[in-house]
Amino acid sequence: MERAKKEIDQTIELLKDEVLKNFTKDNYQKIVLGAAEILKRSNDINYLRGKYGALNILGNAAFTICDYNKSQEYFIRSLSAAEEMNDEKSIAFALNNIGIVYFRLKQFNKALDYYEKALAIKIKTAERSSISTSYNNIGLVYNNLKEYDKALKYFKLSMKIDKETGNRHALCRALNNVGLSWKHKGDRKKSLKYFRESYEMSRKAEYNKDMATALSNICTHYFETGEYALSLEKGLEGEKIAYAIHSNNHLLNFFGQISEAYEKTGDFENALIYLKKHFVLKDQIFSEESQNKIFEMQVRYDSEKKEKEAEIYRIKNEELSLMNATKDKFFRIIHHDLLNPFTAIHSTAGFLEKFYDKIDDQKRRSYVRMILGSSERLLKLIDNLFEWVKTQSGEIDFIPEKINVCDIVDHNIQLLGNNLNSKEIVTEIKVPASCCVNADRNMLDTIVRNLIANAIKFTSTGGKIVIKARSLNDTVKLSVEDNGMGIERSNLKKLFKVEEAFSTPGTNEEKGTGLGLILVKEFLDICGGRVFVKSEPGNGTKFTIELPRHF
């Protein structure tokens, strides 16, 4: 019996390393099947420690491929095993894992409940570094709930322990978090103080990643306070560090910050150079994330297919079909819709380079406009795909707040002004100044922008777009109506569906993928809203969204 337990413990440690250090599509099934076998053997000999370890591995593997429902199921079962063992350390660990899943799902109150339960046990067992982590986790929850005073309280408790235990890496992290809390509270002086402390500590300890994070926050601070030269200085310093540690996410931030700082200081040439770097890297990160997403979907699909064949879990055919459709949609977009504008830009630029001196100025300008149009479509597609990837992975931030609908509409009308002017479209806006919703600002901005852009696309030159909003009892309805070409009844049901990949050319042959409307639907789902569409061929289309009203 003892030999069997020892073998189970050794296998669990090996599988833990596989999950943490060597997780790939090829060994995912090996990890899951290995953990399932350990779970069976542990149950056979009633070895609770083995059962607990196997369930944790299964939970972490599912979490890694963003299958949060299954991950939560395993972590809850691991909690039961820990409670049966009466092992407080294992109970606290399991509670914390459950909290992490809820945090990732943006269910912050539930995450807080489990983090606090874990903390209560950790305080009893006096594991100080683990207590510090719990304080920091709770602080992050309160930051997301916009309860910044409570967030500061827990970050400072975490910092106190980190100072006493000499954990400088954790302290650098906590200092940055405190700085962000003070920034959200509107005290820029205090926020800068903590960002600088984090920077100095991480510089002395050579924690380059923490130093890059602090520099990014300092750079943003100086930009927002109008100190553009200082912002540029910190951005350029951060760029060097980000290159050294190969952190693309930090580089993406710095490229954007440096470009904006150069623009504000009047150096438009360098501003353009860094703007190009920003978009090139954004495209690269998108490609990597989309490949990771495809990998996640493929792993999940293969796993669920095998589980179905083994009758471990029964999966509905509709779910499998949707998973395949989503994956196939990705391939179609990557290989077709991204390739088309690149090809247009490349061929037009090649033609200009070869025949530049042989064509008149009017034709040269028309080719430049073609390149501009293709690049604008490409950037819009990349932005939409980037947002969609985040919704599919569950990693997009959802921060509900009071939002004035009129402000959002006005902002996007200005943003799309050139598109409206080029088609001489008249807009009629009937949105009360007092109309407010409870939603995520970035999501609502994307929703409204996509609906207006869609209306512009399908409205003829000289047409009209009407945007209206009205408050009901608990909701607000916002409609975007055009008098354009309309949609066939048979095609209405294809909208908002990834598997249909439905898109038609606009009145000026504008191309599209249909992804904008898919984003509208998915963001509305996250915000607790709905979308309706009415259309008649030749007489235009009316999209109406419904969102929770803010009182």
mmCIF file with all atom_site columns, C-alpha atoms in Angstrom, residues 76-252:
data_model
loop_
_atom_site.group_PDB
_atom_site.id
_atom_site.type_symbol
_atom_site.label_atom_id
_atom_site.label_alt_id
_atom_site.label_comp_id
_atom_site.label_asym_id
_atom_site.label_entity_id
_atom_site.label_seq_id
_atom_site.pdbx_PDB_ins_code
_atom_site.Cartn_x
_atom_site.Cartn_y
_atom_site.Cartn_z
_atom_site.occupancy
_atom_site.B_iso_or_equiv
_atom_site.pdbx_formal_charge
_atom_site.auth_seq_id
_atom_site.auth_comp_id
_atom_site.auth_asym_id
_atom_site.auth_atom_id
_atom_site.pdbx_PDB_model_num
ATOM 1   C CA . ILE A 1 76  ? -14.482 21.906 -6.197  1.00 0.00 ? 76  ILE A CA 1
ATOM 2   C CA . ARG A 1 77  ? -13.931 18.138 -6.071  1.00 0.00 ? 77  ARG A CA 1
ATOM 3   C CA . SER A 1 78  ? -10.353 18.749 -4.886  1.00 0.00 ? 78  SER A CA 1
ATOM 4   C CA . LEU A 1 79  ? -11.773 20.940 -2.103  1.00 0.00 ? 79  LEU A CA 1
ATOM 5   C CA . SER A 1 80  ? -14.004 18.044 -0.999  1.00 0.00 ? 80  SER A CA 1
ATOM 6   C CA . ALA A 1 81  ? -10.972 15.735 -0.915  1.00 0.00 ? 81  ALA A CA 1
ATOM 7   C CA . ALA A 1 82  ? -8.993  18.303 1.113   1.00 0.00 ? 82  ALA A CA 1
ATOM 8   C CA . GLU A 1 83  ? -11.859 18.666 3.586   1.00 0.00 ? 83  GLU A CA 1
ATOM 9   C CA . GLU A 1 84  ? -12.099 14.897 3.911   1.00 0.00 ? 84  GLU A CA 1
ATOM 10  C CA . MET A 1 85  ? -8.351  14.841 4.705   1.00 0.00 ? 85  MET A CA 1
ATOM 11  C CA . ASN A 1 86  ? -8.917  17.693 7.186   1.00 0.00 ? 86  ASN A CA 1
ATOM 12  C CA . ASP A 1 87  ? -5.781  19.332 5.733   1.00 0.00 ? 87  ASP A CA 1
ATOM 13  C CA . GLU A 1 88  ? -6.130  23.090 6.201   1.00 0.00 ? 88  GLU A CA 1
ATOM 14  C CA . LYS A 1 89  ? -3.250  23.965 3.858   1.00 0.00 ? 89  LYS A CA 1
ATOM 15  C CA . SER A 1 90  ? -4.819  21.945 1.043   1.00 0.00 ? 90  SER A CA 1
ATOM 16  C CA . ILE A 1 91  ? -8.267  23.403 1.792   1.00 0.00 ? 91  ILE A CA 1
ATOM 17  C CA . ALA A 1 92  ? -6.894  26.952 1.519   1.00 0.00 ? 92  ALA A CA 1
ATOM 18  C CA . PHE A 1 93  ? -5.123  26.079 -1.743  1.00 0.00 ? 93  PHE A CA 1
ATOM 19  C CA . ALA A 1 94  ? -8.305  24.627 -3.243  1.00 0.00 ? 94  ALA A CA 1
ATOM 20  C CA . LEU A 1 95  ? -10.384 27.628 -2.135  1.00 0.00 ? 95  LEU A CA 1
ATOM 21  C CA . ASN A 1 96  ? -7.847  29.968 -3.724  1.00 0.00 ? 96  ASN A CA 1
ATOM 22  C CA . ASN A 1 97  ? -7.972  28.004 -7.010  1.00 0.00 ? 97  ASN A CA 1
ATOM 23  C CA . ILE A 1 98  ? -11.764 28.316 -7.120  1.00 0.00 ? 98  ILE A CA 1
ATOM 24  C CA . GLY A 1 99  ? -11.413 32.048 -6.476  1.00 0.00 ? 99  GLY A CA 1
ATOM 25  C CA . ILE A 1 100 ? -8.940  32.388 -9.360  1.00 0.00 ? 100 ILE A CA 1
ATOM 26  C CA . VAL A 1 101 ? -11.424 30.791 -11.774 1.00 0.00 ? 101 VAL A CA 1
ATOM 27  C CA . TYR A 1 102 ? -14.188 33.154 -10.660 1.00 0.00 ? 102 TYR A CA 1
ATOM 28  C CA . PHE A 1 103 ? -11.791 36.106 -11.021 1.00 0.00 ? 103 PHE A CA 1
ATOM 29  C CA . ARG A 1 104 ? -10.967 35.056 -14.584 1.00 0.00 ? 104 ARG A CA 1
ATOM 30  C CA . LEU A 1 105 ? -14.695 34.824 -15.300 1.00 0.00 ? 105 LEU A CA 1
ATOM 31  C CA . LYS A 1 106 ? -15.109 38.410 -13.961 1.00 0.00 ? 106 LYS A CA 1
ATOM 32  C CA . GLN A 1 107 ? -17.394 37.132 -11.187 1.00 0.00 ? 107 GLN A CA 1
ATOM 33  C CA . PHE A 1 108 ? -15.579 39.280 -8.667  1.00 0.00 ? 108 PHE A CA 1
ATOM 34  C CA . ASN A 1 109 ? -17.935 38.908 -5.692  1.00 0.00 ? 109 ASN A CA 1
ATOM 35  C CA . LYS A 1 110 ? -17.720 35.123 -5.857  1.00 0.00 ? 110 LYS A CA 1
ATOM 36  C CA . ALA A 1 111 ? -13.937 35.333 -6.262  1.00 0.00 ? 111 ALA A CA 1
ATOM 37  C CA . LEU A 1 112 ? -13.799 37.554 -3.172  1.00 0.00 ? 112 LEU A CA 1
ATOM 38  C CA . ASP A 1 113 ? -15.835 35.058 -1.140  1.00 0.00 ? 113 ASP A CA 1
ATOM 39  C CA . TYR A 1 114 ? -13.398 32.220 -1.873  1.00 0.00 ? 114 TYR A CA 1
ATOM 40  C CA . TYR A 1 115 ? -10.286 34.379 -1.467  1.00 0.00 ? 115 TYR A CA 1
ATOM 41  C CA . GLU A 1 116 ? -11.503 35.465 1.984   1.00 0.00 ? 116 GLU A CA 1
ATOM 42  C CA . LYS A 1 117 ? -12.232 31.878 3.035   1.00 0.00 ? 117 LYS A CA 1
ATOM 43  C CA . ALA A 1 118 ? -8.728  30.876 1.914   1.00 0.00 ? 118 ALA A CA 1
ATOM 44  C CA . LEU A 1 119 ? -7.219  33.828 3.780   1.00 0.00 ? 119 LEU A CA 1
ATOM 45  C CA . ALA A 1 120 ? -8.975  32.946 7.039   1.00 0.00 ? 120 ALA A CA 1
ATOM 46  C CA . ILE A 1 121 ? -7.388  29.491 6.967   1.00 0.00 ? 121 ILE A CA 1
ATOM 47  C CA . LYS A 1 122 ? -3.955  30.833 5.974   1.00 0.00 ? 122 LYS A CA 1
ATOM 48  C CA . ILE A 1 123 ? -3.988  33.232 8.924   1.00 0.00 ? 123 ILE A CA 1
ATOM 49  C CA . LYS A 1 124 ? -4.657  30.265 11.243  1.00 0.00 ? 124 LYS A CA 1
ATOM 50  C CA . THR A 1 125 ? -1.746  28.301 9.734   1.00 0.00 ? 125 THR A CA 1
ATOM 51  C CA . ALA A 1 126 ? 0.489   31.441 9.738   1.00 0.00 ? 126 ALA A CA 1
ATOM 52  C CA . GLU A 1 127 ? 1.959   30.905 6.248   1.00 0.00 ? 127 GLU A CA 1
ATOM 53  C CA . ARG A 1 128 ? 3.056   34.511 5.732   1.00 0.00 ? 128 ARG A CA 1
ATOM 54  C CA . SER A 1 129 ? 4.044   34.486 2.042   1.00 0.00 ? 129 SER A CA 1
ATOM 55  C CA . SER A 1 130 ? 0.787   32.740 1.201   1.00 0.00 ? 130 SER A CA 1
ATOM 56  C CA . ILE A 1 131 ? -1.131  35.280 3.309   1.00 0.00 ? 131 ILE A CA 1
ATOM 57  C CA . SER A 1 132 ? 0.526   38.105 1.358   1.00 0.00 ? 132 SER A CA 1
ATOM 58  C CA . THR A 1 133 ? -0.626  36.554 -1.934  1.00 0.00 ? 133 THR A CA 1
ATOM 59  C CA . SER A 1 134 ? -4.195  36.359 -0.609  1.00 0.00 ? 134 SER A CA 1
ATOM 60  C CA . TYR A 1 135 ? -4.129  40.007 0.468   1.00 0.00 ? 135 TYR A CA 1
ATOM 61  C CA . ASN A 1 136 ? -2.920  40.981 -3.003  1.00 0.00 ? 136 ASN A CA 1
ATOM 62  C CA . ASN A 1 137 ? -5.613  38.862 -4.702  1.00 0.00 ? 137 ASN A CA 1
ATOM 63  C CA . ILE A 1 138 ? -8.330  40.463 -2.582  1.00 0.00 ? 138 ILE A CA 1
ATOM 64  C CA . GLY A 1 139 ? -6.923  43.902 -3.399  1.00 0.00 ? 139 GLY A CA 1
ATOM 65  C CA . LEU A 1 140 ? -7.156  43.141 -7.125  1.00 0.00 ? 140 LEU A CA 1
ATOM 66  C CA . VAL A 1 141 ? -10.803 42.142 -6.701  1.00 0.00 ? 141 VAL A CA 1
ATOM 67  C CA . TYR A 1 142 ? -11.622 45.414 -4.952  1.00 0.00 ? 142 TYR A CA 1
ATOM 68  C CA . ASN A 1 143 ? -9.772  47.352 -7.667  1.00 0.00 ? 143 ASN A CA 1
ATOM 69  C CA . ASN A 1 144 ? -12.011 45.701 -10.260 1.00 0.00 ? 144 ASN A CA 1
ATOM 70  C CA . LEU A 1 145 ? -15.058 46.483 -8.133  1.00 0.00 ? 145 LEU A CA 1
ATOM 71  C CA . LYS A 1 146 ? -13.850 50.120 -7.992  1.00 0.00 ? 146 LYS A CA 1
ATOM 72  C CA . GLU A 1 147 ? -13.722 49.991 -4.202  1.00 0.00 ? 147 GLU A CA 1
ATOM 73  C CA . TYR A 1 148 ? -10.281 51.563 -4.165  1.00 0.00 ? 148 TYR A CA 1
ATOM 74  C CA . ASP A 1 149 ? -10.037 52.301 -0.427  1.00 0.00 ? 149 ASP A CA 1
ATOM 75  C CA . LYS A 1 150 ? -10.577 48.625 0.353   1.00 0.00 ? 150 LYS A CA 1
ATOM 76  C CA . ALA A 1 151 ? -8.115  47.672 -2.396  1.00 0.00 ? 151 ALA A CA 1
ATOM 77  C CA . LEU A 1 152 ? -5.487  49.943 -0.826  1.00 0.00 ? 152 LEU A CA 1
ATOM 78  C CA . LYS A 1 153 ? -6.084  48.417 2.598   1.00 0.00 ? 153 LYS A CA 1
ATOM 79  C CA . TYR A 1 154 ? -5.302  44.896 1.327   1.00 0.00 ? 154 TYR A CA 1
ATOM 80  C CA . PHE A 1 155 ? -2.385  45.944 -0.893  1.00 0.00 ? 155 PHE A CA 1
ATOM 81  C CA . LYS A 1 156 ? -0.787  47.645 2.116   1.00 0.00 ? 156 LYS A CA 1
ATOM 82  C CA . LEU A 1 157 ? -1.309  44.531 4.267   1.00 0.00 ? 157 LEU A CA 1
ATOM 83  C CA . SER A 1 158 ? 0.388   42.527 1.525   1.00 0.00 ? 158 SER A CA 1
ATOM 84  C CA . MET A 1 159 ? 3.256   45.051 1.383   1.00 0.00 ? 159 MET A CA 1
ATOM 85  C CA . LYS A 1 160 ? 3.777   44.908 5.151   1.00 0.00 ? 160 LYS A CA 1
ATOM 86  C CA . ILE A 1 161 ? 4.347   41.148 5.019   1.00 0.00 ? 161 ILE A CA 1
ATOM 87  C CA . ASP A 1 162 ? 6.523   41.416 1.886   1.00 0.00 ? 162 ASP A CA 1
ATOM 88  C CA . LYS A 1 163 ? 8.762   43.943 3.661   1.00 0.00 ? 163 LYS A CA 1
ATOM 89  C CA . GLU A 1 164 ? 9.047   41.763 6.761   1.00 0.00 ? 164 GLU A CA 1
ATOM 90  C CA . THR A 1 165 ? 9.813   38.614 4.757   1.00 0.00 ? 165 THR A CA 1
ATOM 91  C CA . GLY A 1 166 ? 12.117  40.384 2.296   1.00 0.00 ? 166 GLY A CA 1
ATOM 92  C CA . ASN A 1 167 ? 10.042  39.363 -0.726  1.00 0.00 ? 167 ASN A CA 1
ATOM 93  C CA . ARG A 1 168 ? 11.087  42.243 -2.996  1.00 0.00 ? 168 ARG A CA 1
ATOM 94  C CA . HIS A 1 169 ? 9.508   40.817 -6.139  1.00 0.00 ? 169 HIS A CA 1
ATOM 95  C CA . ALA A 1 170 ? 6.074   40.667 -4.493  1.00 0.00 ? 170 ALA A CA 1
ATOM 96  C CA . LEU A 1 171 ? 6.678   44.114 -3.017  1.00 0.00 ? 171 LEU A CA 1
ATOM 97  C CA . CYS A 1 172 ? 7.382   45.629 -6.454  1.00 0.00 ? 172 CYS A CA 1
ATOM 98  C CA . ARG A 1 173 ? 4.125   44.142 -7.694  1.00 0.00 ? 173 ARG A CA 1
ATOM 99  C CA . ALA A 1 174 ? 2.168   45.475 -4.711  1.00 0.00 ? 174 ALA A CA 1
ATOM 100 C CA . LEU A 1 175 ? 3.664   48.976 -5.073  1.00 0.00 ? 175 LEU A CA 1
ATOM 101 C CA . ASN A 1 176 ? 2.453   49.138 -8.678  1.00 0.00 ? 176 ASN A CA 1
ATOM 102 C CA . ASN A 1 177 ? -1.000  47.977 -7.617  1.00 0.00 ? 177 ASN A CA 1
ATOM 103 C CA . VAL A 1 178 ? -1.159  50.661 -4.918  1.00 0.00 ? 178 VAL A CA 1
ATOM 104 C CA . GLY A 1 179 ? -0.125  53.258 -7.487  1.00 0.00 ? 179 GLY A CA 1
ATOM 105 C CA . LEU A 1 180 ? -2.959  52.190 -9.792  1.00 0.00 ? 180 LEU A CA 1
ATOM 106 C CA . SER A 1 181 ? -5.461  52.429 -6.936  1.00 0.00 ? 181 SER A CA 1
ATOM 107 C CA . TRP A 1 182 ? -4.386  55.986 -6.155  1.00 0.00 ? 182 TRP A CA 1
ATOM 108 C CA . LYS A 1 183 ? -4.568  56.836 -9.846  1.00 0.00 ? 183 LYS A CA 1
ATOM 109 C CA . HIS A 1 184 ? -8.160  55.573 -10.005 1.00 0.00 ? 184 HIS A CA 1
ATOM 110 C CA . LYS A 1 185 ? -8.923  57.629 -6.892  1.00 0.00 ? 185 LYS A CA 1
ATOM 111 C CA . GLY A 1 186 ? -7.656  60.713 -8.726  1.00 0.00 ? 186 GLY A CA 1
ATOM 112 C CA . ASP A 1 187 ? -4.543  61.355 -6.612  1.00 0.00 ? 187 ASP A CA 1
ATOM 113 C CA . ARG A 1 188 ? -1.835  61.510 -9.291  1.00 0.00 ? 188 ARG A CA 1
ATOM 114 C CA . LYS A 1 189 ? 0.853   62.683 -6.869  1.00 0.00 ? 189 LYS A CA 1
ATOM 115 C CA . LYS A 1 190 ? 0.502   59.593 -4.674  1.00 0.00 ? 190 LYS A CA 1
ATOM 116 C CA . SER A 1 191 ? 0.172   57.255 -7.636  1.00 0.00 ? 191 SER A CA 1
ATOM 117 C CA . LEU A 1 192 ? 3.452   58.564 -9.107  1.00 0.00 ? 192 LEU A CA 1
ATOM 118 C CA . LYS A 1 193 ? 5.161   58.166 -5.707  1.00 0.00 ? 193 LYS A CA 1
ATOM 119 C CA . TYR A 1 194 ? 4.316   54.449 -5.610  1.00 0.00 ? 194 TYR A CA 1
ATOM 120 C CA . PHE A 1 195 ? 5.162   53.873 -9.282  1.00 0.00 ? 195 PHE A CA 1
ATOM 121 C CA . ARG A 1 196 ? 8.588   55.433 -8.641  1.00 0.00 ? 196 ARG A CA 1
ATOM 122 C CA . GLU A 1 197 ? 9.135   53.300 -5.538  1.00 0.00 ? 197 GLU A CA 1
ATOM 123 C CA . SER A 1 198 ? 8.306   50.187 -7.539  1.00 0.00 ? 198 SER A CA 1
ATOM 124 C CA . TYR A 1 199 ? 10.670  51.319 -10.282 1.00 0.00 ? 199 TYR A CA 1
ATOM 125 C CA . GLU A 1 200 ? 13.590  52.034 -7.923  1.00 0.00 ? 200 GLU A CA 1
ATOM 126 C CA . MET A 1 201 ? 13.189  48.775 -6.031  1.00 0.00 ? 201 MET A CA 1
ATOM 127 C CA . SER A 1 202 ? 12.894  46.658 -9.182  1.00 0.00 ? 202 SER A CA 1
ATOM 128 C CA . ARG A 1 203 ? 15.898  48.482 -10.733 1.00 0.00 ? 203 ARG A CA 1
ATOM 129 C CA . LYS A 1 204 ? 18.112  47.776 -7.719  1.00 0.00 ? 204 LYS A CA 1
ATOM 130 C CA . ALA A 1 205 ? 16.953  44.141 -7.573  1.00 0.00 ? 205 ALA A CA 1
ATOM 131 C CA . GLU A 1 206 ? 17.203  43.806 -11.399 1.00 0.00 ? 206 GLU A CA 1
ATOM 132 C CA . TYR A 1 207 ? 13.586  42.674 -11.693 1.00 0.00 ? 207 TYR A CA 1
ATOM 133 C CA . ASN A 1 208 ? 13.297  43.844 -15.286 1.00 0.00 ? 208 ASN A CA 1
ATOM 134 C CA . LYS A 1 209 ? 9.679   42.854 -15.843 1.00 0.00 ? 209 LYS A CA 1
ATOM 135 C CA . ASP A 1 210 ? 8.519   44.779 -12.765 1.00 0.00 ? 210 ASP A CA 1
ATOM 136 C CA . MET A 1 211 ? 10.702  47.706 -13.825 1.00 0.00 ? 211 MET A CA 1
ATOM 137 C CA . ALA A 1 212 ? 9.067   47.728 -17.291 1.00 0.00 ? 212 ALA A CA 1
ATOM 138 C CA . THR A 1 213 ? 5.583   47.722 -15.713 1.00 0.00 ? 213 THR A CA 1
ATOM 139 C CA . ALA A 1 214 ? 6.506   50.631 -13.422 1.00 0.00 ? 214 ALA A CA 1
ATOM 140 C CA . LEU A 1 215 ? 8.015   52.610 -16.313 1.00 0.00 ? 215 LEU A CA 1
ATOM 141 C CA . SER A 1 216 ? 4.883   52.107 -18.401 1.00 0.00 ? 216 SER A CA 1
ATOM 142 C CA . ASN A 1 217 ? 2.768   53.500 -15.558 1.00 0.00 ? 217 ASN A CA 1
ATOM 143 C CA . ILE A 1 218 ? 5.164   56.436 -15.049 1.00 0.00 ? 218 ILE A CA 1
ATOM 144 C CA . CYS A 1 219 ? 5.216   57.135 -18.792 1.00 0.00 ? 219 CYS A CA 1
ATOM 145 C CA . THR A 1 220 ? 1.389   57.227 -18.853 1.00 0.00 ? 220 THR A CA 1
ATOM 146 C CA . HIS A 1 221 ? 1.346   59.519 -15.811 1.00 0.00 ? 221 HIS A CA 1
ATOM 147 C CA . TYR A 1 222 ? 3.608   62.110 -17.452 1.00 0.00 ? 222 TYR A CA 1
ATOM 148 C CA . PHE A 1 223 ? 1.628   61.965 -20.691 1.00 0.00 ? 223 PHE A CA 1
ATOM 149 C CA . GLU A 1 224 ? -1.676  62.486 -18.907 1.00 0.00 ? 224 GLU A CA 1
ATOM 150 C CA . THR A 1 225 ? -0.251  65.438 -16.956 1.00 0.00 ? 225 THR A CA 1
ATOM 151 C CA . GLY A 1 226 ? 1.090   67.077 -20.150 1.00 0.00 ? 226 GLY A CA 1
ATOM 152 C CA . GLU A 1 227 ? 4.794   66.449 -19.381 1.00 0.00 ? 227 GLU A CA 1
ATOM 153 C CA . TYR A 1 228 ? 5.455   64.981 -22.808 1.00 0.00 ? 228 TYR A CA 1
ATOM 154 C CA . ALA A 1 229 ? 9.276   65.175 -22.775 1.00 0.00 ? 229 ALA A CA 1
ATOM 155 C CA . LEU A 1 230 ? 9.405   63.179 -19.535 1.00 0.00 ? 230 LEU A CA 1
ATOM 156 C CA . SER A 1 231 ? 6.836   60.743 -20.906 1.00 0.00 ? 231 SER A CA 1
ATOM 157 C CA . LEU A 1 232 ? 9.014   60.207 -23.972 1.00 0.00 ? 232 LEU A CA 1
ATOM 158 C CA . GLU A 1 233 ? 12.139  59.725 -21.836 1.00 0.00 ? 233 GLU A CA 1
ATOM 159 C CA . LYS A 1 234 ? 10.484  57.027 -19.693 1.00 0.00 ? 234 LYS A CA 1
ATOM 160 C CA . GLY A 1 235 ? 8.912   55.368 -22.725 1.00 0.00 ? 235 GLY A CA 1
ATOM 161 C CA . LEU A 1 236 ? 12.269  55.052 -24.505 1.00 0.00 ? 236 LEU A CA 1
ATOM 162 C CA . GLU A 1 237 ? 13.880  53.680 -21.319 1.00 0.00 ? 237 GLU A CA 1
ATOM 163 C CA . GLY A 1 238 ? 11.062  51.143 -20.981 1.00 0.00 ? 238 GLY A CA 1
ATOM 164 C CA . GLU A 1 239 ? 11.391  50.129 -24.639 1.00 0.00 ? 239 GLU A CA 1
ATOM 165 C CA . LYS A 1 240 ? 15.022  49.058 -24.068 1.00 0.00 ? 240 LYS A CA 1
ATOM 166 C CA . ILE A 1 241 ? 14.049  46.941 -21.058 1.00 0.00 ? 241 ILE A CA 1
ATOM 167 C CA . ALA A 1 242 ? 11.093  45.376 -22.879 1.00 0.00 ? 242 ALA A CA 1
ATOM 168 C CA . TYR A 1 243 ? 13.409  44.391 -25.753 1.00 0.00 ? 243 TYR A CA 1
ATOM 169 C CA . ALA A 1 244 ? 15.875  42.890 -23.262 1.00 0.00 ? 244 ALA A CA 1
ATOM 170 C CA . ILE A 1 245 ? 13.254  40.683 -21.609 1.00 0.00 ? 245 ILE A CA 1
ATOM 171 C CA . HIS A 1 246 ? 11.461  39.872 -24.899 1.00 0.00 ? 246 HIS A CA 1
ATOM 172 C CA . SER A 1 247 ? 8.122   41.115 -23.520 1.00 0.00 ? 247 SER A CA 1
ATOM 173 C CA . ASN A 1 248 ? 5.892   41.874 -26.493 1.00 0.00 ? 248 ASN A CA 1
ATOM 174 C CA . ASN A 1 249 ? 3.018   43.103 -24.312 1.00 0.00 ? 249 ASN A CA 1
ATOM 175 C CA . HIS A 1 250 ? 5.258   45.709 -22.683 1.00 0.00 ? 250 HIS A CA 1
ATOM 176 C CA . LEU A 1 251 ? 6.713   46.658 -26.078 1.00 0.00 ? 251 LEU A CA 1
ATOM 177 C CA . LEU A 1 252 ? 3.228   47.139 -27.524 1.00 0.00 ? 252 LEU A CA 1
#
